PDB file of C-alpha atoms in Angstrom:
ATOM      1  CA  UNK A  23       0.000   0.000   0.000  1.00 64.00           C
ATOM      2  CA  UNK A  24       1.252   3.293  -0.780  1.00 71.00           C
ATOM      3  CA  UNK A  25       1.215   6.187   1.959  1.00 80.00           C
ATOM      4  CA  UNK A  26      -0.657   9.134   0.810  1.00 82.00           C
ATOM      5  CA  UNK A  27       2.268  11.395   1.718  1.00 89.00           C
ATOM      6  CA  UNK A  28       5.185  12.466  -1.398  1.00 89.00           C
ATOM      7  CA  UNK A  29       7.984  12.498   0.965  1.00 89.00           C
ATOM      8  CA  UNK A  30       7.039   8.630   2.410  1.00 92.00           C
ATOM      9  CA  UNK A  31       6.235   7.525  -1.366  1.00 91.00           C
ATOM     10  CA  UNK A  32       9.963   8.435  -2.205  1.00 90.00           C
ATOM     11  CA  UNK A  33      11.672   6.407   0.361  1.00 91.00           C
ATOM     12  CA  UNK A  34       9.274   3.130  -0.276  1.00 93.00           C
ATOM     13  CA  UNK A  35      10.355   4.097  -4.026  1.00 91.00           C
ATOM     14  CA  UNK A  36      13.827   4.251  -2.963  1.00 90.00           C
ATOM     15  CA  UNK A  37      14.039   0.495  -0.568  1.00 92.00           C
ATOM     16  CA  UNK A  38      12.779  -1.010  -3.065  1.00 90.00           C
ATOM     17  CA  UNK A  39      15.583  -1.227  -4.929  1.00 88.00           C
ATOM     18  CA  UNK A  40      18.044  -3.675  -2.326  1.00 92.00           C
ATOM     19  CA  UNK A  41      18.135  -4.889   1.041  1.00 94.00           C
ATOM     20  CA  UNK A  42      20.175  -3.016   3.103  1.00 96.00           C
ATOM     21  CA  UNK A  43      20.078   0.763   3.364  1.00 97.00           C
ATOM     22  CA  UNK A  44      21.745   3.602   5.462  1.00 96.00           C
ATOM     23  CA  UNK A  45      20.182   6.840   5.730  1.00 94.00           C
ATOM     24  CA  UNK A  46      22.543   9.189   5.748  1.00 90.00           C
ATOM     25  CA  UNK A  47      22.499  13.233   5.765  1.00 87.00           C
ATOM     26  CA  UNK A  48      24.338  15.230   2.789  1.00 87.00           C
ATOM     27  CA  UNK A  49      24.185  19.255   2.592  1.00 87.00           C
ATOM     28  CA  UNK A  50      21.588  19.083   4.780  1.00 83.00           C
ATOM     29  CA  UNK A  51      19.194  16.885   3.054  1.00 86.00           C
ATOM     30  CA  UNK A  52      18.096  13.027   4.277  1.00 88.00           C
ATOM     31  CA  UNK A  53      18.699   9.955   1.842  1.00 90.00           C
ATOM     32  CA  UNK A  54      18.531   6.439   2.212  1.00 93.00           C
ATOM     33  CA  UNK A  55      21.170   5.286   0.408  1.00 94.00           C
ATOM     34  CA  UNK A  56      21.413   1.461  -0.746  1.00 95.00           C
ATOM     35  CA  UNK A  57      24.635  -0.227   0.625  1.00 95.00           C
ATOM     36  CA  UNK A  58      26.440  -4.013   0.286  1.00 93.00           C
ATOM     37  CA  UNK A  59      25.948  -6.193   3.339  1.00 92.00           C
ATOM     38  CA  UNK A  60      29.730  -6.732   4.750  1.00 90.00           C
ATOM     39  CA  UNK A  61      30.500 -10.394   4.132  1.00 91.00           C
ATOM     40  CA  UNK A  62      34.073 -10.105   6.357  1.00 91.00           C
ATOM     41  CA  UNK A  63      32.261 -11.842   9.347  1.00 94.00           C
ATOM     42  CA  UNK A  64      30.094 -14.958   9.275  1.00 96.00           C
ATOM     43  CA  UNK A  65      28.109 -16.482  12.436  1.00 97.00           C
ATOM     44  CA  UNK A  66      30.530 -19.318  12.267  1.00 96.00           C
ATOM     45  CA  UNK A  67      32.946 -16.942  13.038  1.00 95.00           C
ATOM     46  CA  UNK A  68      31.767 -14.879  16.157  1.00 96.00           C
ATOM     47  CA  UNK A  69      33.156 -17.421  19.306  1.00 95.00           C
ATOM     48  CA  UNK A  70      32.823 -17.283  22.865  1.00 94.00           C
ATOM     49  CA  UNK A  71      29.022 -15.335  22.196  1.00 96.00           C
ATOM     50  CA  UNK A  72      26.938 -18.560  21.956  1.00 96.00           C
ATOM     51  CA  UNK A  73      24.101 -17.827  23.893  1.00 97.00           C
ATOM     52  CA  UNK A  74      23.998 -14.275  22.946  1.00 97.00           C
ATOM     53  CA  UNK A  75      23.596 -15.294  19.066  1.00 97.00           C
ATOM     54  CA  UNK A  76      21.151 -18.305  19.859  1.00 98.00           C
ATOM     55  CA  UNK A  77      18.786 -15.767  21.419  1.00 98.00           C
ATOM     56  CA  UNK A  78      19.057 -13.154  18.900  1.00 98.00           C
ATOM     57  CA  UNK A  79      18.166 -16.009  15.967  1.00 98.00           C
ATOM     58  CA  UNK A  80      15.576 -17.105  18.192  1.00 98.00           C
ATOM     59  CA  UNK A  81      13.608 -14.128  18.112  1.00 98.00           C
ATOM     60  CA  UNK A  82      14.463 -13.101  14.481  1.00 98.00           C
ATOM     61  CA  UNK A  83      13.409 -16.655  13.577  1.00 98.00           C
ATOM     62  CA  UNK A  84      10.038 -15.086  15.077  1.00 98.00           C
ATOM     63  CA  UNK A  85       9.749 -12.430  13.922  1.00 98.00           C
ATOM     64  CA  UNK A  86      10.212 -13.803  10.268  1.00 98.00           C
ATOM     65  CA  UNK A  87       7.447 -16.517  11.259  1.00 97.00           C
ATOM     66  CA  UNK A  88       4.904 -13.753  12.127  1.00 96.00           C
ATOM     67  CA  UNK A  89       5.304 -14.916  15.699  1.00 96.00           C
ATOM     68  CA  UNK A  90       5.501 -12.506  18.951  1.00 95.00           C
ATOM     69  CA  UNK A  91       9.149 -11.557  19.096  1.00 96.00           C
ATOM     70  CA  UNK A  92      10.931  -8.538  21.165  1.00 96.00           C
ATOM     71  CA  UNK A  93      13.142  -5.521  20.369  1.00 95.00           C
ATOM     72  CA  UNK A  94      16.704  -5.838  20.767  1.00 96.00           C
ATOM     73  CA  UNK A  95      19.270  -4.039  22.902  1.00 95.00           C
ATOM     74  CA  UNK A  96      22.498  -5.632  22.311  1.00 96.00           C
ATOM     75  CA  UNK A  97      24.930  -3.763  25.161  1.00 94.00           C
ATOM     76  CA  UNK A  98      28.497  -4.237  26.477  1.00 93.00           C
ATOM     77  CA  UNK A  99      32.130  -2.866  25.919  1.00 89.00           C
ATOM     78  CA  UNK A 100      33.758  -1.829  22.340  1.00 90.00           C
ATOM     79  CA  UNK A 101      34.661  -5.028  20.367  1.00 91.00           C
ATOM     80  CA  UNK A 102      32.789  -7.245  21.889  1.00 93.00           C
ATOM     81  CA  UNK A 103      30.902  -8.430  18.707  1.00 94.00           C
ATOM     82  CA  UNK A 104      27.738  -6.767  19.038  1.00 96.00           C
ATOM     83  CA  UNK A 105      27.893  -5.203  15.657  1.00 95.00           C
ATOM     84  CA  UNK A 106      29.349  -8.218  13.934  1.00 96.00           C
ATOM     85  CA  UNK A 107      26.369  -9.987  15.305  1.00 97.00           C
ATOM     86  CA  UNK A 108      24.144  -7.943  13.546  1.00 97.00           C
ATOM     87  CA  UNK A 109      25.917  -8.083  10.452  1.00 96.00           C
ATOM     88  CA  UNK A 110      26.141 -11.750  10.448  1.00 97.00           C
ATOM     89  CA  UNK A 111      22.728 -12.315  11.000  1.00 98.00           C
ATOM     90  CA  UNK A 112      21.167 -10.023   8.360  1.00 97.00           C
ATOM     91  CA  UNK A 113      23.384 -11.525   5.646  1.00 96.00           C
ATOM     92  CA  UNK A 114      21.999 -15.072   7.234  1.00 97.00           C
ATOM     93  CA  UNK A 115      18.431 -14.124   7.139  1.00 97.00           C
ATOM     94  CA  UNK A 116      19.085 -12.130   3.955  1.00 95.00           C
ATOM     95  CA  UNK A 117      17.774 -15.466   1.900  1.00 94.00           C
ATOM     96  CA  UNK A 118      14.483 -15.465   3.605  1.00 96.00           C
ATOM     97  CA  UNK A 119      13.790 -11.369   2.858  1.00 96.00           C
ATOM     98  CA  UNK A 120      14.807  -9.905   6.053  1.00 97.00           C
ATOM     99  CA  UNK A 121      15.564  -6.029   4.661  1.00 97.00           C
ATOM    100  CA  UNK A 122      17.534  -3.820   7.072  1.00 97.00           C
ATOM    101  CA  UNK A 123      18.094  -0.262   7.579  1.00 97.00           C
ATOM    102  CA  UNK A 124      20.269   1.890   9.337  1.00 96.00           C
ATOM    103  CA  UNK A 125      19.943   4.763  11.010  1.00 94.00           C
ATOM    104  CA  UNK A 126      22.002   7.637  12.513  1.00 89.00           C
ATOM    105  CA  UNK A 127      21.638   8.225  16.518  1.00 85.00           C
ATOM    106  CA  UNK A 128      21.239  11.985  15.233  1.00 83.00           C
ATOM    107  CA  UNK A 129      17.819  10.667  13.710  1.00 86.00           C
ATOM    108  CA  UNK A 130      15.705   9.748  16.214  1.00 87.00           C
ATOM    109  CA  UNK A 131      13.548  12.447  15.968  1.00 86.00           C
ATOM    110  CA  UNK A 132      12.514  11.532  12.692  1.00 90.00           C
ATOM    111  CA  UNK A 133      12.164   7.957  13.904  1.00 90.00           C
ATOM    112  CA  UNK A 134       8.023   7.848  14.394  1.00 89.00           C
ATOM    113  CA  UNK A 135       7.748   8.930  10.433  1.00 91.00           C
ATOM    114  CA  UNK A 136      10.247   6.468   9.454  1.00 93.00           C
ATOM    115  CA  UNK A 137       8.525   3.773  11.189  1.00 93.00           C
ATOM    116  CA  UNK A 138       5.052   4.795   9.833  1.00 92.00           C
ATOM    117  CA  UNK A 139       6.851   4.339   6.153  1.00 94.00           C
ATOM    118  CA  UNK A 140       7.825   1.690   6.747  1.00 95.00           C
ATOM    119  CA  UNK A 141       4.956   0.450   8.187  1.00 94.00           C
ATOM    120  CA  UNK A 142       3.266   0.503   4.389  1.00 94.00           C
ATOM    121  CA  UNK A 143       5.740  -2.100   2.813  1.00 94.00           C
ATOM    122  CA  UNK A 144       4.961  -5.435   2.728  1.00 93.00           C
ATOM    123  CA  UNK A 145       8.779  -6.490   3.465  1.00 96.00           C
ATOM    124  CA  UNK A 146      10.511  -6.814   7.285  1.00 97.00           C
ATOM    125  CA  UNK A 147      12.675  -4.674   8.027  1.00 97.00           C
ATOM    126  CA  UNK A 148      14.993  -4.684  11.220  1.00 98.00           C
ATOM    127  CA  UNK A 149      15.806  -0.637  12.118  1.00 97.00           C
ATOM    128  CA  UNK A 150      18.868  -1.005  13.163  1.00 96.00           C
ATOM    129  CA  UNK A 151      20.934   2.021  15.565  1.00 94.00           C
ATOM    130  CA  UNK A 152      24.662   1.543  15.916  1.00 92.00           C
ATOM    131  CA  UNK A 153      26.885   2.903  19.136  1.00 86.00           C
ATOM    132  CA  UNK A 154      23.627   4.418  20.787  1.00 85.00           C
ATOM    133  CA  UNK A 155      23.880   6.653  23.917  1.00 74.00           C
ATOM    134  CA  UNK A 156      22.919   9.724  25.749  1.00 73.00           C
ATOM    135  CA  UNK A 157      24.534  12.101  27.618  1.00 66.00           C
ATOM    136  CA  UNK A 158      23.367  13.887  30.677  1.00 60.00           C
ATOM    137  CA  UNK A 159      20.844  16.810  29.438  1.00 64.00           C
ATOM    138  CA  UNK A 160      20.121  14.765  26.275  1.00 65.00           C
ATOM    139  CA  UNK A 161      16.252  14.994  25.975  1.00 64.00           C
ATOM    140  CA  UNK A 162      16.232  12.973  22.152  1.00 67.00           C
ATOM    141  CA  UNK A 163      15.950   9.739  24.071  1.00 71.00           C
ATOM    142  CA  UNK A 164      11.859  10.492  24.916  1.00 74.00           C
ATOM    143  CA  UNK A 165      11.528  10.153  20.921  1.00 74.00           C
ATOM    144  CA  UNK A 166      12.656   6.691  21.020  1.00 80.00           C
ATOM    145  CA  UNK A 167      10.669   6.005  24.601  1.00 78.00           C
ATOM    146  CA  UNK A 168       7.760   7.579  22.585  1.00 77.00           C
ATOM    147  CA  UNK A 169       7.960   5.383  20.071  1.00 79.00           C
ATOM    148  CA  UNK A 170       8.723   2.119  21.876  1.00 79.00           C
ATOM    149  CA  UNK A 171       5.709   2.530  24.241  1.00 72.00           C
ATOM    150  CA  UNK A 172       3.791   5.540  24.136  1.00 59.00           C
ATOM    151  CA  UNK A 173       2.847   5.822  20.413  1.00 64.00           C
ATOM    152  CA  UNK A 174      -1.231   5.717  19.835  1.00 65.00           C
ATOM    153  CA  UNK A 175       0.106   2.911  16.496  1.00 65.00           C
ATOM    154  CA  UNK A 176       2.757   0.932  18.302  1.00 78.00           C
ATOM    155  CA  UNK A 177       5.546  -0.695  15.804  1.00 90.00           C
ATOM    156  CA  UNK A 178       3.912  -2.209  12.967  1.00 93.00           C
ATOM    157  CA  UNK A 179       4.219  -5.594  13.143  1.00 94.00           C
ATOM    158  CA  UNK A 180       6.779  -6.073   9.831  1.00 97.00           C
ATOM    159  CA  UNK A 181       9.427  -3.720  12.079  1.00 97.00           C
ATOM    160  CA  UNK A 182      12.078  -4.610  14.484  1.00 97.00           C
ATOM    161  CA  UNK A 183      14.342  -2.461  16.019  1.00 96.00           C
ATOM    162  CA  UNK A 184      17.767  -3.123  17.089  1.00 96.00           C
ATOM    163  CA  UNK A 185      20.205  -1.192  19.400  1.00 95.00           C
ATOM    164  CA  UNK A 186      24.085  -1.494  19.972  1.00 94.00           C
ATOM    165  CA  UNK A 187      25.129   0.182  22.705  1.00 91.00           C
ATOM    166  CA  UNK A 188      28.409   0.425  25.124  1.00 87.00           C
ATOM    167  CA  UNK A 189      25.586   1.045  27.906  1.00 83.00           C
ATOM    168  CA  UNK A 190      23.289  -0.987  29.835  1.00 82.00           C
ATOM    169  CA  UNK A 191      21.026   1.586  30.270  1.00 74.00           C
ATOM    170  CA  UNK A 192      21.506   4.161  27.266  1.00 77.00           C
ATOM    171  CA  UNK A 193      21.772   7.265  29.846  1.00 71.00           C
ATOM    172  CA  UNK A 194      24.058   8.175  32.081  1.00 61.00           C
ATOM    173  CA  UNK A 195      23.193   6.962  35.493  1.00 57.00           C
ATOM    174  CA  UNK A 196      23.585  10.291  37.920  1.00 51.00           C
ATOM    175  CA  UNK A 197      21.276  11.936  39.992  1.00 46.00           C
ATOM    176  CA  UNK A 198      20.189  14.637  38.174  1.00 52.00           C
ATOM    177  CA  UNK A 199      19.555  16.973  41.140  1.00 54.00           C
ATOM    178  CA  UNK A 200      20.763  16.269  44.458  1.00 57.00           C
ATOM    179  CA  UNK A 201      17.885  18.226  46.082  1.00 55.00           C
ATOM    180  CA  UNK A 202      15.342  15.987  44.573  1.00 53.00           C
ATOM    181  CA  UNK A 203      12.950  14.851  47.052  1.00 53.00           C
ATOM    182  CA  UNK A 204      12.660  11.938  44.949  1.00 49.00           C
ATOM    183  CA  UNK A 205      16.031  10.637  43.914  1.00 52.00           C
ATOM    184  CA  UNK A 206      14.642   7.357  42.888  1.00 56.00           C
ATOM    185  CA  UNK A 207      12.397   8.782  40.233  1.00 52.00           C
ATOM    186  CA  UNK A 208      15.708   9.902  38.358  1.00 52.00           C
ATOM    187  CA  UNK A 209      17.025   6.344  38.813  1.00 53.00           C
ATOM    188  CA  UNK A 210      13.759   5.056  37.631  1.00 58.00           C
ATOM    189  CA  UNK A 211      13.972   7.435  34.067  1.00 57.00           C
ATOM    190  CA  UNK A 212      17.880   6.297  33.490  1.00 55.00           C
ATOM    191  CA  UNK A 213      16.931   2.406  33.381  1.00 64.00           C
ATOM    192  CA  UNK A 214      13.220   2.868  31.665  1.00 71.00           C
ATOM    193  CA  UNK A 215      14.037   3.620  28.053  1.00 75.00           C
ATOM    194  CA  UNK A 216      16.537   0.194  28.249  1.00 76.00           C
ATOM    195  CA  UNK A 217      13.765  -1.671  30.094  1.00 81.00           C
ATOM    196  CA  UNK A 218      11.115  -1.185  26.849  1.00 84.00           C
ATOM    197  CA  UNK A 219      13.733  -3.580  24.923  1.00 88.00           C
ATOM    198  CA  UNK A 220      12.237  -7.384  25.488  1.00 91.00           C
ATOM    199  CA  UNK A 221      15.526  -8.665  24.669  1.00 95.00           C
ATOM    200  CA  UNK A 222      18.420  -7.364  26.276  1.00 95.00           C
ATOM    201  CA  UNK A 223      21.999  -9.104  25.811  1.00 96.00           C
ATOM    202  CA  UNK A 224      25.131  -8.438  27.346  1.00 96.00           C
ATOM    203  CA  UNK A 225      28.139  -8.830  25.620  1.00 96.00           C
ATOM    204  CA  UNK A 226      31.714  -8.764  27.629  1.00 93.00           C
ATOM    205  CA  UNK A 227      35.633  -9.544  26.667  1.00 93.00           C
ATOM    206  CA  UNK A 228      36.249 -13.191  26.178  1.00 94.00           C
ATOM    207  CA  UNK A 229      38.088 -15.502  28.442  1.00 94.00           C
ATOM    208  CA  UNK A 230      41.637 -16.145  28.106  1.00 96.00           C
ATOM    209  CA  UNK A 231      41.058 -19.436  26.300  1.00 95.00           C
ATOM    210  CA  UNK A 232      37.921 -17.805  23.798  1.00 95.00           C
ATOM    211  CA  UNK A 233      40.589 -15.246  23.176  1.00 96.00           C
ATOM    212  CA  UNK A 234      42.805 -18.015  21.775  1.00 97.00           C
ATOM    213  CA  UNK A 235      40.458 -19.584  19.914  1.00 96.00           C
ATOM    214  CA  UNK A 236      39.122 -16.977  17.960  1.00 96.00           C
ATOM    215  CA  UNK A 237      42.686 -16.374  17.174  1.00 96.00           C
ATOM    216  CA  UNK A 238      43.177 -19.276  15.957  1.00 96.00           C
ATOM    217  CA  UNK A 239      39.825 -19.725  14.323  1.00 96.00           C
ATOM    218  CA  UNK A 240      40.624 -15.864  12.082  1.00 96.00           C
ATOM    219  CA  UNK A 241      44.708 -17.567  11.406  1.00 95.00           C
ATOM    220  CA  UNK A 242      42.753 -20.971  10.529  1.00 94.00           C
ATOM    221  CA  UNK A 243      45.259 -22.817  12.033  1.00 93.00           C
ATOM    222  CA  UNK A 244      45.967 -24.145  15.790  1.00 94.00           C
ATOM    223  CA  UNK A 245      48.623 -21.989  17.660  1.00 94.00           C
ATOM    224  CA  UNK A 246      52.003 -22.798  18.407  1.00 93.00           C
ATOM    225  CA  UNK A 247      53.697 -21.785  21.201  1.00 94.00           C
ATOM    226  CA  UNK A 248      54.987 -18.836  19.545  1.00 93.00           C
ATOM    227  CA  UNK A 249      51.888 -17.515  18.260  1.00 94.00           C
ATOM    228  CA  UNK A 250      49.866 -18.212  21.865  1.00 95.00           C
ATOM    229  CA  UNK A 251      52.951 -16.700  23.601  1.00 95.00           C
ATOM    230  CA  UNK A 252      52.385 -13.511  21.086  1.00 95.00           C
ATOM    231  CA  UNK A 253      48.874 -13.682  21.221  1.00 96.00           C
ATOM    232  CA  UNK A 254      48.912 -13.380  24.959  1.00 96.00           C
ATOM    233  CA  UNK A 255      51.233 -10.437  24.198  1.00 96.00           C
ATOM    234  CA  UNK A 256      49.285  -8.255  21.844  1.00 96.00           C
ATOM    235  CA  UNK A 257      45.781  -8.828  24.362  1.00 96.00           C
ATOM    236  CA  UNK A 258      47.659  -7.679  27.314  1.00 96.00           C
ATOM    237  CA  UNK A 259      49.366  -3.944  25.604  1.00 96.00           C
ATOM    238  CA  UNK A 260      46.195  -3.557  24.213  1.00 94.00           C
ATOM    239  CA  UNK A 261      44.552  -4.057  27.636  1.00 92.00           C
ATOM    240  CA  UNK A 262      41.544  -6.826  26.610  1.00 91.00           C
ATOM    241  CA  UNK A 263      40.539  -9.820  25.175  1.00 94.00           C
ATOM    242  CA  UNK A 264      37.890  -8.528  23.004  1.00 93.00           C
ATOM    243  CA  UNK A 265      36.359 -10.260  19.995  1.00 94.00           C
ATOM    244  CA  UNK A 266      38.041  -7.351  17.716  1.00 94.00           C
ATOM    245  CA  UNK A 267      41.208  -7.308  19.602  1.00 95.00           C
ATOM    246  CA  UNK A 268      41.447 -11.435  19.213  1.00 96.00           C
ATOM    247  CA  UNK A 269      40.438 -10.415  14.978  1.00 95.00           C
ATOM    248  CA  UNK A 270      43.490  -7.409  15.160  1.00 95.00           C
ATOM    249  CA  UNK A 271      45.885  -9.840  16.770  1.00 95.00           C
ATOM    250  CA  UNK A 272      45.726 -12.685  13.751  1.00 95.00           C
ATOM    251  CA  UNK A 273      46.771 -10.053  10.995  1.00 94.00           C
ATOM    252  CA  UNK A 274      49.566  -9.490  13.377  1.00 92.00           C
ATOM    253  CA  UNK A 275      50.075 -13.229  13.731  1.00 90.00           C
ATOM    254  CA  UNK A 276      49.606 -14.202   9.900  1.00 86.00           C
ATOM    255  CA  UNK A 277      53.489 -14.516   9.211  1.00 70.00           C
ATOM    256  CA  UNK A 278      54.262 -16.557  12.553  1.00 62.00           C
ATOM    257  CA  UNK A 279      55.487 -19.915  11.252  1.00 55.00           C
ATOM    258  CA  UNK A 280      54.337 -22.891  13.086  1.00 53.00           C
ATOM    259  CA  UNK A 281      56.869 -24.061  15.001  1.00 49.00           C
TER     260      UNK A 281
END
């Protein structure tokens, strides 16, 4: 069905034309811009995050069947994997007509008309907001609280959204004024926007033998001595095991010779 409204006509015009989009701004002017899926990571390849990728196929699985299914908030430190996991999945479910598109955490206020375009294609779509937070005195998060639980429509039911974020809660947990008489109502606002997300996962550095692994699994070959010994190395200057870190280290490692 087409949206009696020019400007929503001309985006449904425009996604129609691929499966993955990025709306992007240019001399001051919105477009949704058609983009190649990054094929660099595979699910096979994202280790030590088992349960965290079960869950998220679960309930895209769902979604894709027309069954009830819950917004995503995928949280936890840089390089973790959270945005790989995303990746991975939408060029998994890419077969079955999943569509994605990306938007800027600059664009939330235009979220609620986005949605409602969206809302008149027949495709799903997973909205999906990279590296989302908000600093204190940041008001743009109601837009997204708005539209996660106050809107008189609700999320059509062809839309999921999807959040990375290095933050639990989105906003920075402080007290907002001291002299409240109700401190707890601030608390209460910091963890509510995170709490309208069904499906929270947290996502943290990998263990010392994860981090090995998915060394390993990037060199695709076991580790000798050498490499573990260098491996071990390059994870403690750069001060974590992260997913990335573990990814950074087997470029590093690619001209070790077995021993």
């Amino acid at each position: 069905m087409t949206p009696n409204n020019p400007v929503a006509a001309a985006i449904l015009n425009d996604l129609a034309h691929g499966d993955a989009f990025v709306r992007m701004t240019y001399q001051g002017a919105a477009h949704i811009l058609p983009v190649a899926l990054r094929d660099d990571v595979h699910l096979a390849d994202l280790l030590g995050i088992d349960a965290q990728k079960t869950a998220l196929l679960a309930n895209l699985d769902h979604f894709l069947d027309g069954k009830p299914c819950q917004h995503m908030l995928l949280w936890g430190a840089r390089g973790t994997g959270k945005s790989s996991l995303i990746r991975a999945a939408l060029l998994h479910y890419r077969a079955r007509g999943l569509k994605s598109l990306q938007i800027a955490c600059d664009d939330l206020a235009d979220l609620p008309f986005i949605l409602w375009t969206l809302a008149h294609s027949p495709a799903p779509y997973l909205i999906y907001i990279d590296d989302l937070s908000f600093s204190a005195g940041d008001g743009s998060y109601r837009a997204l609280k708005a539209v996660l639980d106050g809107a008189l429509g609700g999320i059509a039911p062809n839309l999921l959204l999807c959040l990375t974020s290095n933050r639990r809660h989105l906003l920075a947990e402080y007290h907002r004024d001291d002299r409240a008489l109700h401190p707890q109502e601030d608390e209460e606002e910091q963890v509510s926007l995170a709490e309208r997300f069904g499906l929270r996962l947290a996502f943290h550095p990998l263990d010392q033998e994860q981090y090995l692994a998915t060394v390993a699994h990037w060199l695709g070959r076991p580790l000798d001595l050498v490499t573990r010994q260098k491996a071990l190395q390059y994870a403690l200057a750069h001060g974590s095991r992260r997913a990335r870190v573990a990814a950074q280290c087997a470029v590093v490692c690619a001209e070790c010779a077995p021993s």
